[in-house]
Rosetta silent file (secondary structure, phi, psi, omega in degrees, C-alpha in Angstrom):
SEQUENCE: MASNERSFVLWLHGLGDSGRANEMYLKDRFTVPELAGTKWAFPTAPSAPVTCNDGAIMNSWFDICNAPITSKSVRGLDDVLESVQKVHAIIDKEISDGTDPGNIFIAGLSQGAMIGAMAIGSVLLYPNTLGGGAVFNGFLPFNSPVEDRIFPQAKKTPILWCHGMLDTLVPFEAGDDGKEFLQKLGMNCEFKAYDGLGHSLDEMELEYFQEWLKHQLGRSSKKSHFSACGLFNKFCS
SCORE:     score description
SCORE:     0.000 S_00000001
   1 L     0.000  130.766  178.566  205.273   20.537  -28.140 S_00000001
   2 L   -65.319  151.753 -173.818  209.025   20.438  -27.621 S_00000001
   3 L   -64.306  -22.794 -177.752  210.203   18.681  -24.472 S_00000001
   4 L   -92.842    4.404  179.950  211.660   21.894  -23.035 S_00000001
   5 L   -92.788  142.323  177.279  208.421   23.855  -23.365 S_00000001
   6 L   -88.881  148.673  170.259  206.096   24.395  -20.430 S_00000001
   7 L  -139.351  157.803 -170.782  202.336   23.918  -20.652 S_00000001
   8 E  -147.014  131.333  175.278  199.604   24.623  -18.133 S_00000001
   9 E  -120.514  122.984  176.807  195.972   23.563  -17.725 S_00000001
  10 E  -103.664  115.516 -177.282  193.722   25.430  -15.291 S_00000001
  11 E  -106.099  127.258 -176.868  190.645   23.358  -14.420 S_00000001
  12 E  -112.639  122.015 -174.475  187.639   25.116  -12.847 S_00000001
  13 L   -75.968  170.028  178.840  185.077   23.011  -10.983 S_00000001
  14 L   -87.712  178.498 -177.392  181.300   23.313  -11.025 S_00000001
  15 L   -56.956  129.325  175.916  178.894   24.712   -8.434 S_00000001
  16 L    79.182   -1.504 -179.072  179.266   23.168   -4.967 S_00000001
  17 L   -95.797 -169.231  178.579  182.296   21.116   -5.967 S_00000001
  18 L  -144.231  157.092  176.782  185.965   21.612   -5.085 S_00000001
  19 H   -62.400  -40.200 -178.871  189.292   21.725   -6.837 S_00000001
  20 H   -61.189  -44.372 -179.962  190.578   18.835   -4.735 S_00000001
  21 H   -63.508  -40.717  178.683  187.684   16.556   -5.713 S_00000001
  22 H   -66.534  -39.392  178.834  188.184   17.367   -9.396 S_00000001
  23 H   -62.191  -44.015 -179.855  191.912   16.756   -9.125 S_00000001
  24 H   -61.720  -35.017 -177.930  191.370   13.329   -7.565 S_00000001
  25 H   -77.567  -34.396 -168.866  188.983   12.412  -10.388 S_00000001
  26 H  -103.746  -23.055 -164.845  191.035   13.780  -13.283 S_00000001
  27 L   -60.444  -28.609 -177.773  194.729   13.682  -12.405 S_00000001
  28 L  -101.868   12.626 -175.647  195.413   10.143  -13.695 S_00000001
  29 L   -97.191   -8.476 -177.516  193.276   10.363  -16.833 S_00000001
  30 L  -117.206   90.090 -166.040  195.670   12.310  -19.045 S_00000001
  31 L  -114.923    1.556 -178.213  198.566    9.934  -19.588 S_00000001
  32 L   -67.298  148.923 -177.148  199.795   10.486  -23.152 S_00000001
  33 H   -56.168  -33.485 -177.574  203.517   11.385  -23.433 S_00000001
  34 H   -62.949  -21.135 -179.039  202.707   14.782  -24.954 S_00000001
  35 H  -107.728    7.930 -174.513  201.092   15.847  -21.667 S_00000001
  36 L   -60.281  -34.559 -178.297  203.644   14.269  -19.325 S_00000001
  37 L   -98.881   10.828 -178.030  205.206   17.612  -18.439 S_00000001
  38 L   -76.639  132.773  176.184  201.982   19.596  -18.287 S_00000001
  39 E   -88.836  133.663  178.488  201.269   21.410  -15.035 S_00000001
  40 E  -115.045  145.189  175.339  197.664   21.237  -13.811 S_00000001
  41 E  -132.797  137.777 -177.326  195.955   23.524  -11.302 S_00000001
  42 L  -129.266   75.841 -179.983  192.601   22.917   -9.602 S_00000001
  43 L   -68.948  158.034  176.658  191.597   26.006   -7.589 S_00000001
  44 L  -109.758  133.828  178.872  188.529   25.980   -5.343 S_00000001
  45 L   -67.685  154.559  175.970  185.901   28.713   -5.566 S_00000001
  46 L   -68.546  157.520  176.427  185.089   30.742   -2.431 S_00000001
  47 E   -82.103  136.430 -178.376  182.055   29.806   -0.339 S_00000001
  48 E  -159.865  157.710  175.768  179.034   32.051   -0.831 S_00000001
  49 E   -65.904  140.308  179.681  175.209   31.968   -0.709 S_00000001
  50 E  -118.948  116.892 -172.231  173.673   30.671   -3.942 S_00000001
  51 H   -58.594  -44.647 -175.298  170.237   32.055   -4.785 S_00000001
  52 H   -68.995  -14.331  176.091  168.995   29.132   -6.880 S_00000001
  53 H  -108.650   36.255  176.461  169.742   26.784   -3.960 S_00000001
  54 L    59.244   33.590  176.411  167.695   28.808   -1.456 S_00000001
  55 L    77.724   11.052  179.246  170.723   30.769   -0.278 S_00000001
  56 E   -61.596  143.119  178.677  172.706   27.708    0.771 S_00000001
  57 E   -83.820  124.623  179.107  176.409   28.368    1.352 S_00000001
  58 E  -157.120  166.218  177.081  178.597   26.471   -1.096 S_00000001
  59 E   -65.131  122.126 -174.873  181.669   26.799   -3.274 S_00000001
  60 L  -151.166  132.717  177.729  180.622   29.089   -6.103 S_00000001
  61 L   -73.654  -28.865  177.657  182.447   31.219   -8.669 S_00000001
  62 L  -165.627  163.211 -177.177  179.439   33.553   -8.873 S_00000001
  63 L   -73.022  143.278  174.014  175.787   33.600   -7.865 S_00000001
  64 E  -118.410  121.595 -171.621  173.225   31.723   -9.962 S_00000001
  65 L   -82.139  -31.890 -177.909  169.726   33.110   -9.610 S_00000001
  66 L  -152.031  162.394  177.341  167.669   30.328  -11.153 S_00000001
  67 L  -143.350  148.266   -0.121  167.798   26.873  -12.671 S_00000001
  68 L   -60.162  158.391 -177.253  167.638   25.378  -15.241 S_00000001
  69 L   -97.048  123.919  178.927  170.213   27.801  -16.648 S_00000001
  70 L  -118.857  177.244  178.569  169.543   29.195  -20.104 S_00000001
  71 L   -68.859  -13.702 -179.655  171.199   31.804  -22.297 S_00000001
  72 L  -104.191    3.023 -179.999  168.595   34.289  -21.012 S_00000001
  73 L   -62.720  150.215  179.688  169.087   33.588  -17.292 S_00000001
  74 L   -65.308  134.832  179.194  169.895   36.558  -15.055 S_00000001
  75 E  -116.399  136.186  171.850  173.634   37.090  -14.599 S_00000001
  76 L   -91.440   89.124 -169.762  175.338   38.904  -11.717 S_00000001
  77 H   -58.937  -40.914 -179.353  178.021   40.520  -13.867 S_00000001
  78 H   -60.035  -41.006  177.161  180.035   42.026  -10.990 S_00000001
  79 H   -58.371  -47.928 -178.559  180.226   38.576   -9.401 S_00000001
  80 H   -61.905  -48.354 -176.426  181.429   37.054  -12.641 S_00000001
  81 H   -64.371  -33.105  177.435  184.055   39.713  -13.298 S_00000001
  82 H   -63.445  -42.677  178.644  185.469   39.358   -9.785 S_00000001
  83 H   -70.093  -36.872  177.455  186.063   35.648  -10.354 S_00000001
  84 H   -59.030  -41.560  179.147  187.467   36.297  -13.828 S_00000001
  85 H   -60.804  -37.727  178.469  190.062   38.621  -12.279 S_00000001
  86 H   -66.168  -40.083  177.553  191.145   35.822   -9.931 S_00000001
  87 H   -65.137  -42.975  179.361  191.544   33.443  -12.857 S_00000001
  88 H   -61.516  -35.203  178.441  193.522   36.049  -14.789 S_00000001
  89 H   -63.364  -38.116  177.492  195.864   36.464  -11.812 S_00000001
  90 H   -65.270  -43.069  179.539  196.649   32.733  -11.961 S_00000001
  91 H   -64.431  -45.913  179.569  197.334   32.974  -15.698 S_00000001
  92 H   -57.311  -41.451  179.597  199.511   36.069  -15.277 S_00000001
  93 H   -63.867  -41.733 -179.442  201.577   34.270  -12.645 S_00000001
  94 H   -65.409  -39.886  177.538  202.068   31.278  -14.922 S_00000001
  95 H   -65.368  -42.333  179.197  203.189   33.513  -17.793 S_00000001
  96 H   -64.801  -24.035  177.869  205.598   35.373  -15.510 S_00000001
  97 L   -83.080   -3.289  173.496  207.027   31.979  -14.517 S_00000001
  98 L   114.985    2.377  179.307  207.911   31.321  -18.151 S_00000001
  99 L   -83.746  130.024  176.573  204.933   29.579  -19.763 S_00000001
 100 L   -65.770  135.676  178.586  204.063   30.781  -23.256 S_00000001
 101 H   -53.985  -31.316  179.614  200.424   32.027  -23.405 S_00000001
 102 H   -70.169   -8.720  177.002  199.911   29.683  -26.361 S_00000001
 103 H  -110.032   17.790  179.562  200.547   26.728  -24.048 S_00000001
 104 E  -110.601  131.842 -177.250  197.993   27.794  -21.421 S_00000001
 105 E  -128.183  142.481  174.735  194.516   26.247  -21.352 S_00000001
 106 E  -118.354  129.344 -179.204  191.433   26.945  -19.252 S_00000001
 107 E  -136.787  158.007  178.372  188.829   24.216  -18.852 S_00000001
 108 E  -173.233  161.629  179.206  185.811   23.650  -16.670 S_00000001
 109 E  -109.424  132.785  173.644  182.533   21.891  -16.016 S_00000001
 110 L    56.292 -118.612  179.942  179.189   23.681  -15.740 S_00000001
 111 L   -60.320  -36.832  178.761  179.672   26.870  -13.684 S_00000001
 112 E   -66.187  -22.782  178.244  183.427   26.320  -13.857 S_00000001
 113 E   -80.332  -13.784 -178.556  183.185   26.270  -17.623 S_00000001
 114 L    22.544  -30.388  153.393  181.620   29.753  -17.549 S_00000001
 115 L   -98.187  -23.894  148.182  182.095   29.211  -21.075 S_00000001
 116 E   -93.752  -26.673   67.162  181.697   26.109  -18.885 S_00000001
 117 E  -124.827  -33.746 -177.996  180.913   29.260  -17.423 S_00000001
 118 H   -70.852  -31.432 -176.591  184.169   30.520  -15.782 S_00000001
 119 H   -64.030  -46.347 -175.862  186.437   29.135  -18.501 S_00000001
 120 H   -72.292  -39.671  178.205  184.896   31.109  -21.386 S_00000001
 121 H   -59.370  -40.493 -179.679  184.525   34.323  -19.465 S_00000001
 122 H   -68.636  -36.892  177.787  188.175   34.136  -18.474 S_00000001
 123 H   -68.061  -49.363 -174.377  189.259   33.409  -22.052 S_00000001
 124 H   -64.221  -32.204 -174.919  187.144   36.132  -23.662 S_00000001
 125 L   -99.899    9.825  177.860  188.236   38.855  -21.270 S_00000001
 126 L   -91.180  135.613 -173.587  191.951   38.012  -21.253 S_00000001
 127 L   -82.546   37.374  179.725  194.136   40.467  -23.234 S_00000001
 128 L  -158.241  162.222  175.996  196.116   37.763  -25.026 S_00000001
 129 L   -87.084  123.152  179.226  195.642   34.670  -27.179 S_00000001
 130 L   -99.091  174.611  179.379  195.797   31.495  -25.078 S_00000001
 131 L   -65.399  -34.527  178.855  196.287   27.896  -26.135 S_00000001
 132 E   167.225  166.184  174.377  192.588   27.160  -25.765 S_00000001
 133 E  -129.791  136.545 -179.413  189.469   27.000  -23.655 S_00000001
 134 E  -123.405  129.108 -176.782  187.425   23.850  -23.050 S_00000001
 135 E  -117.974  130.769  176.937  183.813   23.885  -21.868 S_00000001
 136 E  -120.282  112.848 -179.695  181.907   20.899  -20.537 S_00000001
 137 L    50.989   48.170 -175.946  178.140   21.394  -20.179 S_00000001
 138 L  -105.604 -172.668 -179.771  178.682   25.104  -19.718 S_00000001
 139 L  -153.604  158.436  175.998  176.972   28.376  -20.468 S_00000001
 140 L   -74.419  129.724 -177.631  177.935   31.949  -21.189 S_00000001
 141 L   -83.234    0.466  179.017  178.101   33.892  -17.912 S_00000001
 142 L  -151.784  169.772 -177.515  177.203   37.144  -19.621 S_00000001
 143 L  -114.305 -165.024 -171.624  175.315   38.458  -22.620 S_00000001
 144 H   -55.380  -28.999 -179.914  175.956   40.883  -25.480 S_00000001
 145 H   -57.432  -19.339 -178.069  176.720   43.985  -23.310 S_00000001
 146 H   -85.162   -9.344 -176.615  180.127   42.447  -22.554 S_00000001
 147 H   -53.480  -37.307 -178.350  181.106   42.259  -26.238 S_00000001
 148 H   -66.180  -17.543 -178.959  182.824   45.649  -26.024 S_00000001
 149 H   -91.808   -7.079 -175.116  185.165   44.259  -23.339 S_00000001
 150 L   -80.851  125.548 -177.450  186.353   41.323  -25.435 S_00000001
 151 L   -77.159  142.099  176.848  189.915   41.731  -26.683 S_00000001
 152 L   -55.590  -37.656 -179.749  190.700   41.043  -30.368 S_00000001
 153 L   -64.625  -35.041 -178.765  193.550   38.755  -29.264 S_00000001
 154 H   -65.506  -30.040 -178.525  191.138   36.706  -27.138 S_00000001
 155 H   -67.841  -13.472  179.140  188.988   35.976  -30.192 S_00000001
 156 H   -88.166   -7.051  179.743  191.899   33.986  -31.638 S_00000001
 157 L   -74.842  122.850  179.547  191.839   31.481  -28.758 S_00000001
 158 L   -70.618  145.415 -177.774  190.345   28.152  -29.955 S_00000001
 159 E  -122.690  135.304  168.650  187.406   26.764  -27.992 S_00000001
 160 E  -110.500  123.758 -179.741  186.213   23.201  -27.475 S_00000001
 161 E  -122.310  115.656  178.208  182.609   23.008  -26.236 S_00000001
 162 E  -110.973  134.119 -177.019  181.183   19.616  -25.206 S_00000001
 163 E  -145.173  133.559  176.093  177.552   19.340  -24.131 S_00000001
 164 E   -77.686  134.958 -176.531  175.258   16.478  -23.171 S_00000001
 165 L   -74.722  -14.323  179.038  171.982   16.431  -25.079 S_00000001
 166 L  -106.369   16.119  178.963  170.093   15.220  -21.987 S_00000001
 167 L   -66.890  123.457  178.952  171.427   17.910  -19.634 S_00000001
 168 L  -102.146  -16.520  178.221  168.501   19.269  -17.588 S_00000001
 169 L   -83.645  -47.523  172.154  170.469   21.722  -15.405 S_00000001
 170 L  -119.877   87.031 -173.566  172.190   23.525  -18.284 S_00000001
 171 L   -53.200  152.787 -178.074  169.993   22.469  -21.226 S_00000001
 172 H   -52.248  -35.606 -178.751  171.600   21.659  -24.548 S_00000001
 173 H   -61.154  -32.739  178.548  170.079   24.817  -26.049 S_00000001
 174 H   -65.474  -39.239  176.254  172.164   26.961  -23.672 S_00000001
 175 H   -67.056  -42.213  179.742  175.313   25.365  -25.026 S_00000001
 176 H   -63.271  -39.888  176.919  174.155   25.770  -28.610 S_00000001
 177 H   -63.221  -39.239  178.321  173.403   29.455  -27.971 S_00000001
 178 H   -63.005  -42.647  177.535  176.895   29.867  -26.523 S_00000001
 179 H   -58.977  -45.496 -179.440  178.441   28.305  -29.609 S_00000001
 180 H   -63.655  -38.451  178.341  176.517   30.695  -31.870 S_00000001
 181 H   -60.180  -45.840 -178.378  177.603   33.683  -29.756 S_00000001
 182 H   -67.177  -40.327 -179.633  181.255   32.709  -30.104 S_00000001
 183 H   -67.305  -32.946  175.925  180.985   32.026  -33.810 S_00000001
 184 H   -66.347  -27.165  175.457  179.394   35.436  -34.368 S_00000001
 185 L   -76.125   -7.597 -178.008  182.492   36.893  -32.710 S_00000001
 186 L    87.517   16.513 -177.129  184.528   35.105  -35.376 S_00000001
 187 L   -86.986  154.717  175.150  185.988   32.576  -32.953 S_00000001
 188 L   -85.697  101.579 -178.630  186.991   29.012  -33.709 S_00000001
 189 E  -120.353  110.291  174.852  184.538   27.000  -31.597 S_00000001
 190 E   -87.596  119.941 -175.475  184.398   23.241  -32.034 S_00000001
 191 E  -111.506  125.110 -179.992  181.047   22.060  -30.642 S_00000001
 192 E  -121.477  122.776  178.622  180.478   18.404  -29.775 S_00000001
 193 E   -97.778  135.195 -178.285  177.065   17.076  -28.790 S_00000001
 194 E  -115.156  108.261 -179.354  176.889   13.864  -26.727 S_00000001
 195 L   -66.912  133.429  177.424  173.717   11.846  -27.150 S_00000001
 196 L    84.233   -1.465 -178.701  172.434   10.290  -23.917 S_00000001
 197 L   -97.789  133.728  176.600  174.665   12.404  -21.661 S_00000001
 198 L   -94.038 -143.923 -177.001  173.210   14.512  -18.853 S_00000001
 199 L   -90.003   75.758 -177.952  174.923   17.098  -16.647 S_00000001
 200 L  -162.349  169.205  174.395  178.151   15.205  -16.048 S_00000001
 201 L   -87.708  147.387 -178.660  181.558   14.361  -17.474 S_00000001
 202 L  -124.468  148.964 -179.958  181.878   11.352  -19.720 S_00000001
 203 H   -58.000  -38.415  179.652  184.922    9.204  -20.518 S_00000001
 204 H   -63.584  -37.839  177.262  184.482    9.910  -24.225 S_00000001
 205 H   -62.433  -46.538 -177.029  184.568   13.654  -23.541 S_00000001
 206 H   -66.980  -36.885  176.535  187.763   13.387  -21.521 S_00000001
 207 H   -64.629  -41.003  178.696  189.435   11.189  -24.128 S_00000001
 208 H   -67.943  -39.301  178.149  188.551   13.704  -26.830 S_00000001
 209 H   -58.831  -41.517  178.872  189.748   16.568  -24.624 S_00000001
 210 H   -61.373  -44.495  178.974  193.105   14.829  -24.263 S_00000001
 211 H   -65.938  -37.829  178.317  193.439   14.499  -28.050 S_00000001
 212 H   -63.497  -43.841  177.010  192.362   18.123  -28.497 S_00000001
 213 H   -59.165  -45.525  178.113  195.018   19.275  -26.020 S_00000001
 214 H   -57.062  -45.103 -178.774  197.667   17.298  -27.910 S_00000001
 215 H   -63.356  -46.103 -178.018  196.587   18.901  -31.181 S_00000001
 216 H   -66.131  -38.882  177.767  196.578   22.437  -29.791 S_00000001
 217 H   -65.843  -35.365  176.246  199.993   21.989  -28.175 S_00000001
 218 H   -64.291  -40.987  177.889  201.312   20.704  -31.497 S_00000001
 219 H   -64.346  -41.838 -179.894  199.988   23.797  -33.262 S_00000001
 220 H   -62.677  -40.541 -179.848  201.565   26.046  -30.631 S_00000001
 221 H   -64.578  -40.318  178.941  204.926   24.320  -31.048 S_00000001
 222 H   -65.594  -40.371  178.586  204.836   24.797  -34.830 S_00000001
 223 H   -61.402  -42.776  179.909  203.994   28.483  -34.439 S_00000001
 224 H   -62.841  -38.861 -179.647  206.953   28.932  -32.084 S_00000001
 225 H   -65.697  -46.963 -178.891  209.237   27.173  -34.577 S_00000001
 226 H   -64.724  -36.246  178.221  208.106   29.290  -37.519 S_00000001
 227 H   -63.541  -43.510  178.827  208.491   32.456  -35.459 S_00000001
 228 H   -64.741  -38.468  179.142  212.045   31.492  -34.583 S_00000001
 229 H   -62.423  -34.794 -179.814  212.779   30.680  -38.231 S_00000001
 230 H   -64.039  -29.507 -178.073  211.644   34.148  -39.191 S_00000001
 231 H   -94.230  -32.370 -173.718  214.288   35.663  -36.942 S_00000001
 232 L  -131.779   64.489 -173.927  217.084   33.123  -37.302 S_00000001
 233 H   -54.527  -36.714 -173.284  216.705   31.525  -40.743 S_00000001
 234 H   -69.531  -14.166 -179.838  220.185   30.026  -40.789 S_00000001
 235 H   -96.944   -2.788 -173.648  219.384   27.877  -37.743 S_00000001
 236 L  -105.119  136.679  178.761  216.159   26.388  -39.145 S_00000001
 237 L   -95.280    0.000    0.000  215.960   23.265  -41.232 S_00000001
């Protein structure tokens, strides 16, 4: 990525967590020069009753009816779509401020991954190709009926999906099912299984995520260069 280009990472926390807590944990972990100018945002979900936790009020992007969460678990689609719209508003604002969509990334853990669960839902239903979506121990927040709402441009957004093989809250099979769903859509989904990891973030995952971000930003920069060359050949070496 060229030094004058903007990039943006939107990180979505898991059930009962907060953006502030995630920011404190993550903000100093991405230190490579390629990400030095990257803007990060850590929004907090609204507080709402959560069915699987006996109606307890907590920060939640959408209601979860039961746990463990599988690919066949009941989804409150209206709930999901409402949160997706909020995420899209953040992305739209960032684009209007001058960030290229190809330099925008959505990432999240568990419910926040919505593909972690919120990350994938937001990527799939956005009417443009983004830089990428990263899911950590996530699940698809909806099933096949939503396929008709998925934009062709969104299918070009690359996905990184990391899942712990010992996860008991969102079992590994839920992640594997999500990967297959995305691949059937024709999407580029890199799936990484972590032996011995439960429902949590791991240093190895975050290190790989950092390298993945660097790679995707490099690809975006090359695309921008080639596009410019197509219009202004005499200025390109």
